[in-house]
PDB file of C-alpha atoms in Angstrom:
ATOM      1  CA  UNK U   1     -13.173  -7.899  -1.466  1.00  0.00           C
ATOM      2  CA  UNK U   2     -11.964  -7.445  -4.867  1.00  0.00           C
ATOM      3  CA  UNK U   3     -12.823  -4.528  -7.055  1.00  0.00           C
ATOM      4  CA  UNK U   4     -15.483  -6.256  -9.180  1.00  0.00           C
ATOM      5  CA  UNK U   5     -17.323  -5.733  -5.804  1.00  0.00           C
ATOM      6  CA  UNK U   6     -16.929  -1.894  -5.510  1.00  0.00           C
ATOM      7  CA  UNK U   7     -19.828  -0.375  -6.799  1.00  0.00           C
ATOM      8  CA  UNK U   8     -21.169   3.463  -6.814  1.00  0.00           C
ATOM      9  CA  UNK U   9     -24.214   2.552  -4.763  1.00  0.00           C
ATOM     10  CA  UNK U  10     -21.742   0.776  -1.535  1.00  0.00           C
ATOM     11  CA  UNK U  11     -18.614   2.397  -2.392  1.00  0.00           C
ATOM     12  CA  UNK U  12     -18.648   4.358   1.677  1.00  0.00           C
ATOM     13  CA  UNK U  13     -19.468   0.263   3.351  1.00  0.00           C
ATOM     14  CA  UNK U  14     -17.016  -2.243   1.417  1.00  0.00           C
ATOM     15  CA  UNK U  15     -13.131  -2.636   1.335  1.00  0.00           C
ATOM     16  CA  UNK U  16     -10.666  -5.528   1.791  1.00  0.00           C
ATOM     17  CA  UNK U  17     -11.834  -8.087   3.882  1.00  0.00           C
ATOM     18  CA  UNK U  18      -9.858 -10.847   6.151  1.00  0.00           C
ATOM     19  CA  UNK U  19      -7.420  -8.520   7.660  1.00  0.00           C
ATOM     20  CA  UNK U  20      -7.505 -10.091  11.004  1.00  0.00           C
ATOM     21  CA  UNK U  21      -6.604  -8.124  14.303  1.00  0.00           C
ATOM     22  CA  UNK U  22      -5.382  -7.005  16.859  1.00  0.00           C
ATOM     23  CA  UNK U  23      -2.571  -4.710  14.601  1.00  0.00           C
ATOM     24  CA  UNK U  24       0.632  -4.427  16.204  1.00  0.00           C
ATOM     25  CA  UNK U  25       3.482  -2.364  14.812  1.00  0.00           C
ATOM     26  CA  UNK U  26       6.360  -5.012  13.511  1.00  0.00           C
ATOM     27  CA  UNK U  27      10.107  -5.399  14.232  1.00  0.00           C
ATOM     28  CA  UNK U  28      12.928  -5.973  10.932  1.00  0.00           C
ATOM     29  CA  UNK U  29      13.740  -8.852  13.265  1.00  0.00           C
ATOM     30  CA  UNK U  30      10.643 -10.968  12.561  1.00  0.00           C
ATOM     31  CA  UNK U  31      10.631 -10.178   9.618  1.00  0.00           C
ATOM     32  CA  UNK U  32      13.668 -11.001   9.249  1.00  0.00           C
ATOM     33  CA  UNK U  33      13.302 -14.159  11.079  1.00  0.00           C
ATOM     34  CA  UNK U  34      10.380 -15.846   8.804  1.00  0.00           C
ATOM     35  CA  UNK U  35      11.034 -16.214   5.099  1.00  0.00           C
ATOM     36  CA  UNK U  36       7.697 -15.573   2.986  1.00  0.00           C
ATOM     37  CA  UNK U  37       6.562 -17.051   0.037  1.00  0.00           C
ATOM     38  CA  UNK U  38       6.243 -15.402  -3.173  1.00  0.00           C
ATOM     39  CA  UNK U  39       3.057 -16.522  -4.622  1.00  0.00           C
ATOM     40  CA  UNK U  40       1.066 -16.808  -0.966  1.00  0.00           C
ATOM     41  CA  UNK U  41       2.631 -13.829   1.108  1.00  0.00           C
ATOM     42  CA  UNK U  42       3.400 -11.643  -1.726  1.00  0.00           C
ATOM     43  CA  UNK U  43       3.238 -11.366  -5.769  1.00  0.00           C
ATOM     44  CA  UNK U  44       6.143 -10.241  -7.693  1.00  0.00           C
ATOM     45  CA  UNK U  45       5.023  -7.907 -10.434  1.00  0.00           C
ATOM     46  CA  UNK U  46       5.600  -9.416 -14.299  1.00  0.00           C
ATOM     47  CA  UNK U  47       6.108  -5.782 -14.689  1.00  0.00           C
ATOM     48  CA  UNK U  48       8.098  -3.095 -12.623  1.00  0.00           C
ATOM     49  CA  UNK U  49       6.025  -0.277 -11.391  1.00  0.00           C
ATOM     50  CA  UNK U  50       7.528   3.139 -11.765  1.00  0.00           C
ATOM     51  CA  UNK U  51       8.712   4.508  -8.715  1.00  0.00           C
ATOM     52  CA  UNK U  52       9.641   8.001  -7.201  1.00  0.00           C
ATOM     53  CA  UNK U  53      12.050   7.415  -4.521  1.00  0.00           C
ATOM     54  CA  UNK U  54      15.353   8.364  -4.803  1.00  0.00           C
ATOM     55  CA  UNK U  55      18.696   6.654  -5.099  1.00  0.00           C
ATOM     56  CA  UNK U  56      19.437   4.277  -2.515  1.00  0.00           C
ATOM     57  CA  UNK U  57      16.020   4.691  -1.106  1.00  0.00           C
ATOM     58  CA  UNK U  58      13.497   1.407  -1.225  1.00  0.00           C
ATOM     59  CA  UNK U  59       9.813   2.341  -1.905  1.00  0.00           C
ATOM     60  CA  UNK U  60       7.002   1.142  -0.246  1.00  0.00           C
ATOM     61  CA  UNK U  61       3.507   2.628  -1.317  1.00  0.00           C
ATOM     62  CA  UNK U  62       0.289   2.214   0.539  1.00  0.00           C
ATOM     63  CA  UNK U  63      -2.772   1.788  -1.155  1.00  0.00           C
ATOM     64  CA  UNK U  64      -5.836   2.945   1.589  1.00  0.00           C
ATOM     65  CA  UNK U  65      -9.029   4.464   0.901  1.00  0.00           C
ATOM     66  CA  UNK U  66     -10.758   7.048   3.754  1.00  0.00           C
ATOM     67  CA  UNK U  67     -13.900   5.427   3.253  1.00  0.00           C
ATOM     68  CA  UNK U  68     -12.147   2.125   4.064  1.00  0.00           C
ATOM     69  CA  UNK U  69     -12.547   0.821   7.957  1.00  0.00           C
ATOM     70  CA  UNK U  70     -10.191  -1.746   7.360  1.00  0.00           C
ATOM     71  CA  UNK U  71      -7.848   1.197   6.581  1.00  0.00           C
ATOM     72  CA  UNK U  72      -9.140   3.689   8.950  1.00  0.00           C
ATOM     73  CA  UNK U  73      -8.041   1.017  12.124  1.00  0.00           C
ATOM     74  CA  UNK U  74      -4.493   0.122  10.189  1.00  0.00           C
ATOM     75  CA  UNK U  75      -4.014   4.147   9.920  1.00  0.00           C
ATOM     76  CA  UNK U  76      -2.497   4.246  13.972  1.00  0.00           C
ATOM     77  CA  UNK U  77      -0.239   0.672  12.980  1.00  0.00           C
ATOM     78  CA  UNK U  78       0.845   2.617   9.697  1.00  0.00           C
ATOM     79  CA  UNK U  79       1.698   5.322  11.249  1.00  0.00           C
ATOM     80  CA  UNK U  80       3.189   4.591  13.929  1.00  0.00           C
ATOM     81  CA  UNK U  81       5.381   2.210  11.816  1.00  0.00           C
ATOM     82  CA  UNK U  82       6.121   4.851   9.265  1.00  0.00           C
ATOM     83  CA  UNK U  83       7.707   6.837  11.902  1.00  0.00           C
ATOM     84  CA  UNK U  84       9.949   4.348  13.193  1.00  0.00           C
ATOM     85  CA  UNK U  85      10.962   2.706  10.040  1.00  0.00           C
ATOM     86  CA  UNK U  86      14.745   2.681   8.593  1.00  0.00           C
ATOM     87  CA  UNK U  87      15.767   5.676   7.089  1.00  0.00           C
ATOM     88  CA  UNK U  88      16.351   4.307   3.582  1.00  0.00           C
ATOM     89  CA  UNK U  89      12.494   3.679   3.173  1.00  0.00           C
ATOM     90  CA  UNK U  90      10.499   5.867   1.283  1.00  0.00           C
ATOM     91  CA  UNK U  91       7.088   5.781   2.240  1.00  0.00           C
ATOM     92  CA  UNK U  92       4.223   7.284   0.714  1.00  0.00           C
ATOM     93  CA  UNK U  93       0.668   6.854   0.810  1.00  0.00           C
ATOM     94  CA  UNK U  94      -1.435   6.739  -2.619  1.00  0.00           C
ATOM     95  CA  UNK U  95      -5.346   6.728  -2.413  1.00  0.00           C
ATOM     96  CA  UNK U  96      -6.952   4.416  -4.701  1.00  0.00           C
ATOM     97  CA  UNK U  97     -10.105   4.902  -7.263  1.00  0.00           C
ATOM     98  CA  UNK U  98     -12.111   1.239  -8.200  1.00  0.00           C
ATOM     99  CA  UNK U  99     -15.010   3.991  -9.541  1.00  0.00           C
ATOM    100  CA  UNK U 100     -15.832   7.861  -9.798  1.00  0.00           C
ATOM    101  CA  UNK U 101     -17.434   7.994  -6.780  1.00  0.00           C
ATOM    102  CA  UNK U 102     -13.669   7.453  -5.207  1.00  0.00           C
ATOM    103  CA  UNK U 103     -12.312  10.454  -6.971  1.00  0.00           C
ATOM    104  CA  UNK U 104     -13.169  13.223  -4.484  1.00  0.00           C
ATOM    105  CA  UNK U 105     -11.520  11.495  -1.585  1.00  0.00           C
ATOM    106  CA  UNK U 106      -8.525  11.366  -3.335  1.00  0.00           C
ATOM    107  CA  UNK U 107      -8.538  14.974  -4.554  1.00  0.00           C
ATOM    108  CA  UNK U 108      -8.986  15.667  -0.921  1.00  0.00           C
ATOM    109  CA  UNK U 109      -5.485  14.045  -0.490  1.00  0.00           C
ATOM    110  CA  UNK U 110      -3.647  15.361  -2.816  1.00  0.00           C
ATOM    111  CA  UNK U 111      -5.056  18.803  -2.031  1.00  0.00           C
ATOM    112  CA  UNK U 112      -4.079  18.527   1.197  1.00  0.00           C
ATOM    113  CA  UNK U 113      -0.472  17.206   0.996  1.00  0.00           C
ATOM    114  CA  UNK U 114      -0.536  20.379  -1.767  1.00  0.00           C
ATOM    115  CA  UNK U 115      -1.276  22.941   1.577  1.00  0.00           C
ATOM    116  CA  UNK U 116       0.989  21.282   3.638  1.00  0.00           C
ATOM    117  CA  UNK U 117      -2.036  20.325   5.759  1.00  0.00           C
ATOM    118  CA  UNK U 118      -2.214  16.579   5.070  1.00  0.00           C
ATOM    119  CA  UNK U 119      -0.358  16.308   8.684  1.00  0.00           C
ATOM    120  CA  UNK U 120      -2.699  17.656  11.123  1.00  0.00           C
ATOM    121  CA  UNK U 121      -5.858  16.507   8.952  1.00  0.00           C
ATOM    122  CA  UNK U 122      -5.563  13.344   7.381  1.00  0.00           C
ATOM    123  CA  UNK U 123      -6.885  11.528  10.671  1.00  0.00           C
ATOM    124  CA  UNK U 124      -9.397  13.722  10.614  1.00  0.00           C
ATOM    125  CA  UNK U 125     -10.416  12.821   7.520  1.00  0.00           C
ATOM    126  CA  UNK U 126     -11.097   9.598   8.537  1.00  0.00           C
ATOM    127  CA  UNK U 127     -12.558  10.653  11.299  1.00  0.00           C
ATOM    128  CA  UNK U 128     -15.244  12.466   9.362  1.00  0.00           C
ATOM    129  CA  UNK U 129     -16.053   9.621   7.182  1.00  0.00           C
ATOM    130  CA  UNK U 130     -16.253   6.920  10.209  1.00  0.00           C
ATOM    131  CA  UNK U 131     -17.304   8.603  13.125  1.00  0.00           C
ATOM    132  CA  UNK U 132     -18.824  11.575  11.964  1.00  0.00           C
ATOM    133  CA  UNK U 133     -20.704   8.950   9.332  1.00  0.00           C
ATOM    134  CA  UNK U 134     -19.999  12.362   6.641  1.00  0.00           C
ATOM    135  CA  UNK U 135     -19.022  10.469   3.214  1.00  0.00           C
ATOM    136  CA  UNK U 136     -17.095  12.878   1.290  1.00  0.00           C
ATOM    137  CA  UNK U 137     -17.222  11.865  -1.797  1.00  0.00           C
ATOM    138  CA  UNK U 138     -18.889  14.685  -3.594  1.00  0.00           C
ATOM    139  CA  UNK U 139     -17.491  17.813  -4.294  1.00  0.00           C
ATOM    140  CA  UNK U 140     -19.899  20.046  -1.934  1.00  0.00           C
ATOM    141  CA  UNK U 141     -19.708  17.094   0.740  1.00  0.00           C
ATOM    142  CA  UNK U 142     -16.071  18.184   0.554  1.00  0.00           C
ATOM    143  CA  UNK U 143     -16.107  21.770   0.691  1.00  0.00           C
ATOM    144  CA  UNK U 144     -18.655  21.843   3.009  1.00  0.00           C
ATOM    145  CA  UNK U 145     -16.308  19.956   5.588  1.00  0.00           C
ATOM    146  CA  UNK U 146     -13.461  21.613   4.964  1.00  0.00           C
ATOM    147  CA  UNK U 147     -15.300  25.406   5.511  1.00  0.00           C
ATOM    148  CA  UNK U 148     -15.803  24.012   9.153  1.00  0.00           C
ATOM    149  CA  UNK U 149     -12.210  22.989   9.737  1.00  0.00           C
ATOM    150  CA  UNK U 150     -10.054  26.027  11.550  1.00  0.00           C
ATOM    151  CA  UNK U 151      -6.942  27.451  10.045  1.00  0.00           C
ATOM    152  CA  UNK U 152      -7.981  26.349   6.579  1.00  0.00           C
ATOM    153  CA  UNK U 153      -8.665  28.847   3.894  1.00  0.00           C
ATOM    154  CA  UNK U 154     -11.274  27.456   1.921  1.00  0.00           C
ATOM    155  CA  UNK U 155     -11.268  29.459  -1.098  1.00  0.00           C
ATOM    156  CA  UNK U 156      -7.725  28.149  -1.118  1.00  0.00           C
ATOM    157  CA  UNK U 157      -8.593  24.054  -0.852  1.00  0.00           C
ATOM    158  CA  UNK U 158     -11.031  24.789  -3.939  1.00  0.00           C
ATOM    159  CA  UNK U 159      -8.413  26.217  -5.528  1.00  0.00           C
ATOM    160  CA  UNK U 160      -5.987  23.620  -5.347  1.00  0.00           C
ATOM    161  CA  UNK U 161      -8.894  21.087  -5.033  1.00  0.00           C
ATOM    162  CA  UNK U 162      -9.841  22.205  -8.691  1.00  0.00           C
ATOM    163  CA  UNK U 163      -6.415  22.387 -10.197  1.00  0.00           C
ATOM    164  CA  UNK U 164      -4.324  20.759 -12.885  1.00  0.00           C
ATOM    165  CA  UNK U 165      -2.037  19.339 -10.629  1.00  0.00           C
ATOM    166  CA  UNK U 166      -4.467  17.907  -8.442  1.00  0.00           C
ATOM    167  CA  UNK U 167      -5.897  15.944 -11.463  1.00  0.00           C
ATOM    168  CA  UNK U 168      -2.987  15.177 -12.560  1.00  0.00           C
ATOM    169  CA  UNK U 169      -1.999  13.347  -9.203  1.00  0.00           C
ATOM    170  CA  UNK U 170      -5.024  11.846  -9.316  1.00  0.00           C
ATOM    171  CA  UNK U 171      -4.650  10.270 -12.767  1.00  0.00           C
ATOM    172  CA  UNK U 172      -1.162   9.198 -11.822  1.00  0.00           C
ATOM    173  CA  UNK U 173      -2.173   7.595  -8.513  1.00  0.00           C
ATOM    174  CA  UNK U 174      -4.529   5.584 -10.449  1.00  0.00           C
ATOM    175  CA  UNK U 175      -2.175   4.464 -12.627  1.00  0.00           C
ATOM    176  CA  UNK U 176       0.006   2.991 -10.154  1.00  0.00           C
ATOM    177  CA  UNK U 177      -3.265   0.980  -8.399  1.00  0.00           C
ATOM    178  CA  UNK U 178      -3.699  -0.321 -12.009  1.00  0.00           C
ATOM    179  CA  UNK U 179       0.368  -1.035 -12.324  1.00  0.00           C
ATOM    180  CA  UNK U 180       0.478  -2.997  -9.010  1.00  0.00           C
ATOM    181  CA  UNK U 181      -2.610  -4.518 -10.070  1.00  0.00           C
ATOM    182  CA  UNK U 182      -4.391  -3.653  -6.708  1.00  0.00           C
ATOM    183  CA  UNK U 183      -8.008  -5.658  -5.887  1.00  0.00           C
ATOM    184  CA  UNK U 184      -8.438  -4.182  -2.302  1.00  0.00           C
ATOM    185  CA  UNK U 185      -7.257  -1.901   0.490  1.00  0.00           C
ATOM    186  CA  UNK U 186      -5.299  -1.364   2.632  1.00  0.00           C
ATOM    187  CA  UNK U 187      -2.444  -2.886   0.373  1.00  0.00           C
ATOM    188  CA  UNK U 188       1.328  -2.089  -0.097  1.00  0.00           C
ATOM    189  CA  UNK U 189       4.103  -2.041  -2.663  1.00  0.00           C
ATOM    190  CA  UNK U 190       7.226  -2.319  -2.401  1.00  0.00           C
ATOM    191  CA  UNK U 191       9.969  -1.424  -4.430  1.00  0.00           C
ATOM    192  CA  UNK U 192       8.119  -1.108  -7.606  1.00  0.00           C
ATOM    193  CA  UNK U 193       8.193  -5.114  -7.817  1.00  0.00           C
ATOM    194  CA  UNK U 194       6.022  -6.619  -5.144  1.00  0.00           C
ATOM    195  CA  UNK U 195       2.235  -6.571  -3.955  1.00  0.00           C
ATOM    196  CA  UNK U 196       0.972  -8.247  -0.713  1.00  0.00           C
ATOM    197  CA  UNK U 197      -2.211  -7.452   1.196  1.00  0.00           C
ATOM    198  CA  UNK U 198      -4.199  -8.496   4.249  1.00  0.00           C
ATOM    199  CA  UNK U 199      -5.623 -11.474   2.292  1.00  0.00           C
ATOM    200  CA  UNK U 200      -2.246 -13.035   1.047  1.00  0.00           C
ATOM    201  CA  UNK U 201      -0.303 -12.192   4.778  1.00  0.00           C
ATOM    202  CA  UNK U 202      -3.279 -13.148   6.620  1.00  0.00           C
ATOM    203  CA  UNK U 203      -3.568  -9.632   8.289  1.00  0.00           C
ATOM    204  CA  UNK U 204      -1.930  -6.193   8.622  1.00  0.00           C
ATOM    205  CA  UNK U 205       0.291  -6.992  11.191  1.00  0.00           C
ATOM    206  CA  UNK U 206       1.751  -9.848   8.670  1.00  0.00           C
ATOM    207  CA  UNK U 207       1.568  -7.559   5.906  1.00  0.00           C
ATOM    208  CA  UNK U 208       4.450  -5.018   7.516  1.00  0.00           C
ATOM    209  CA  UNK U 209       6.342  -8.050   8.406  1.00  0.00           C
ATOM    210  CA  UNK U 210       6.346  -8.990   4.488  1.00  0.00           C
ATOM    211  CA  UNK U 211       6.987  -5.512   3.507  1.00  0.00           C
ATOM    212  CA  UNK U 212      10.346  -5.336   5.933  1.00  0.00           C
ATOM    213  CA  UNK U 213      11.035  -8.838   4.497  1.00  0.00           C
ATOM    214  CA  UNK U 214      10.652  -7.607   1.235  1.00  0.00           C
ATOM    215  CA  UNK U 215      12.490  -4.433   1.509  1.00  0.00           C
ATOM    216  CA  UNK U 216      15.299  -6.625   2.385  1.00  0.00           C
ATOM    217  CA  UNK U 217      14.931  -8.501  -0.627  1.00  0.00           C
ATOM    218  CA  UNK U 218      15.158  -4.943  -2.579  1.00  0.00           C
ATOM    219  CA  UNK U 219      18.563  -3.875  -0.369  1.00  0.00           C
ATOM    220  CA  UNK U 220      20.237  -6.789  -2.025  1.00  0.00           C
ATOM    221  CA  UNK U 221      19.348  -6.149  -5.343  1.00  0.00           C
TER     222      UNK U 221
END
């Protein structure tokens, strides 16, 4: 769905739709055996998006939301890809915001990552919004959860939850949904330059495929 089709009152039911599955975790080889299409497998940007990786580094973004379940099944595929993907990627994850209601689930992010707990809670995050049917996306929905989670200091997430740098994450990670021009999640960017999605690669299994293809693309310059 695009993101004329978020709305306050369904935000917690509606994401990206046509992802297609079963979601395997890609090789470089396919993708480097199938040549995409700019235009139907991907979009080059008109305009670059800024990018944090380093030198020498190629980065791809993910665009998710926890209240996605397209993105709370692609979470294991991303994951698992993350972890075995070349070392000159640079892969981050950047929660998006298509209304206010959004807002607290990305503060819960970027708080998270903050106490170095993003780790060993970020699937449970999703777990709390999917199985546990909790939607987290008001502030005392939030804090509420995250007093019941062990080894978390609570006073502490507020803290951080509540902070300058938090909200100034947030307004940055919106930026970049508006730079890559995103309509739905789960989505990726690569490189500052390209934007595919379920929809355009026909699922997420495609999608990985384009974004090896199209880090390749970004190797050579």
């Amino acid at each position: 769905m695009n993101r004329r089709e978020f709305s306050s009152s369904t935000a917690s039911v509606l994401a990206l739709s046509a992802l297609g599955l079963p979601l395997a975790v890609p090789s470089a080889a396919h993708a480097q055996a199938r040549q995409f299409k700019e235009g139907k497998d991907y979009v080059r940007l008109s305009k670059a998006a800024p990018v944090e990786a380093p030198a020498g580094k190629v980065e791809i973004v993910e665009f998710f939301w926890y209240s996605c379940p397209h993105c709370n099944t692609f979470e294991p595929t991303f994951d698992a890809w993350m972890k075995s993907a070349p070392k000159d990627l640079a892969i981050r994850r950047v929660p998006v915001a298509f209304n206010a209601s959004f807002v607290p689930q990305q503060k819960i992010y970027y708080t998270l990552e903050g106490m170095g707990k993003l780790p060993e809670l970020h699937a449970k995050v999703f777990r709390a919004v999917h199985v546990e049917r909790l939607p987290l996306n008001k502030d005392e929905l939030v804090f509420a959860w995250i007093a019941k989670q062990p080894g978390i200091d609570a006073a502490k997430f507020k803290e951080v939850y509540n902070s300058f740098t938090v909200a100034n994450q947030v307004r940055r990670a919106t930026q970049l949904q508006g730079d890559y021009q995103v309509e739905g999640v789960p989505s990726m960017g690569v490189a500052g330059r390209y934007y595919t999605d379920g929809t355009m690669a026909g699922n997420m299994d495609n999608v990985l495929r384009v974004v090896e293809y199209l880090a390749e693309q970004a190797r050579k310059g």
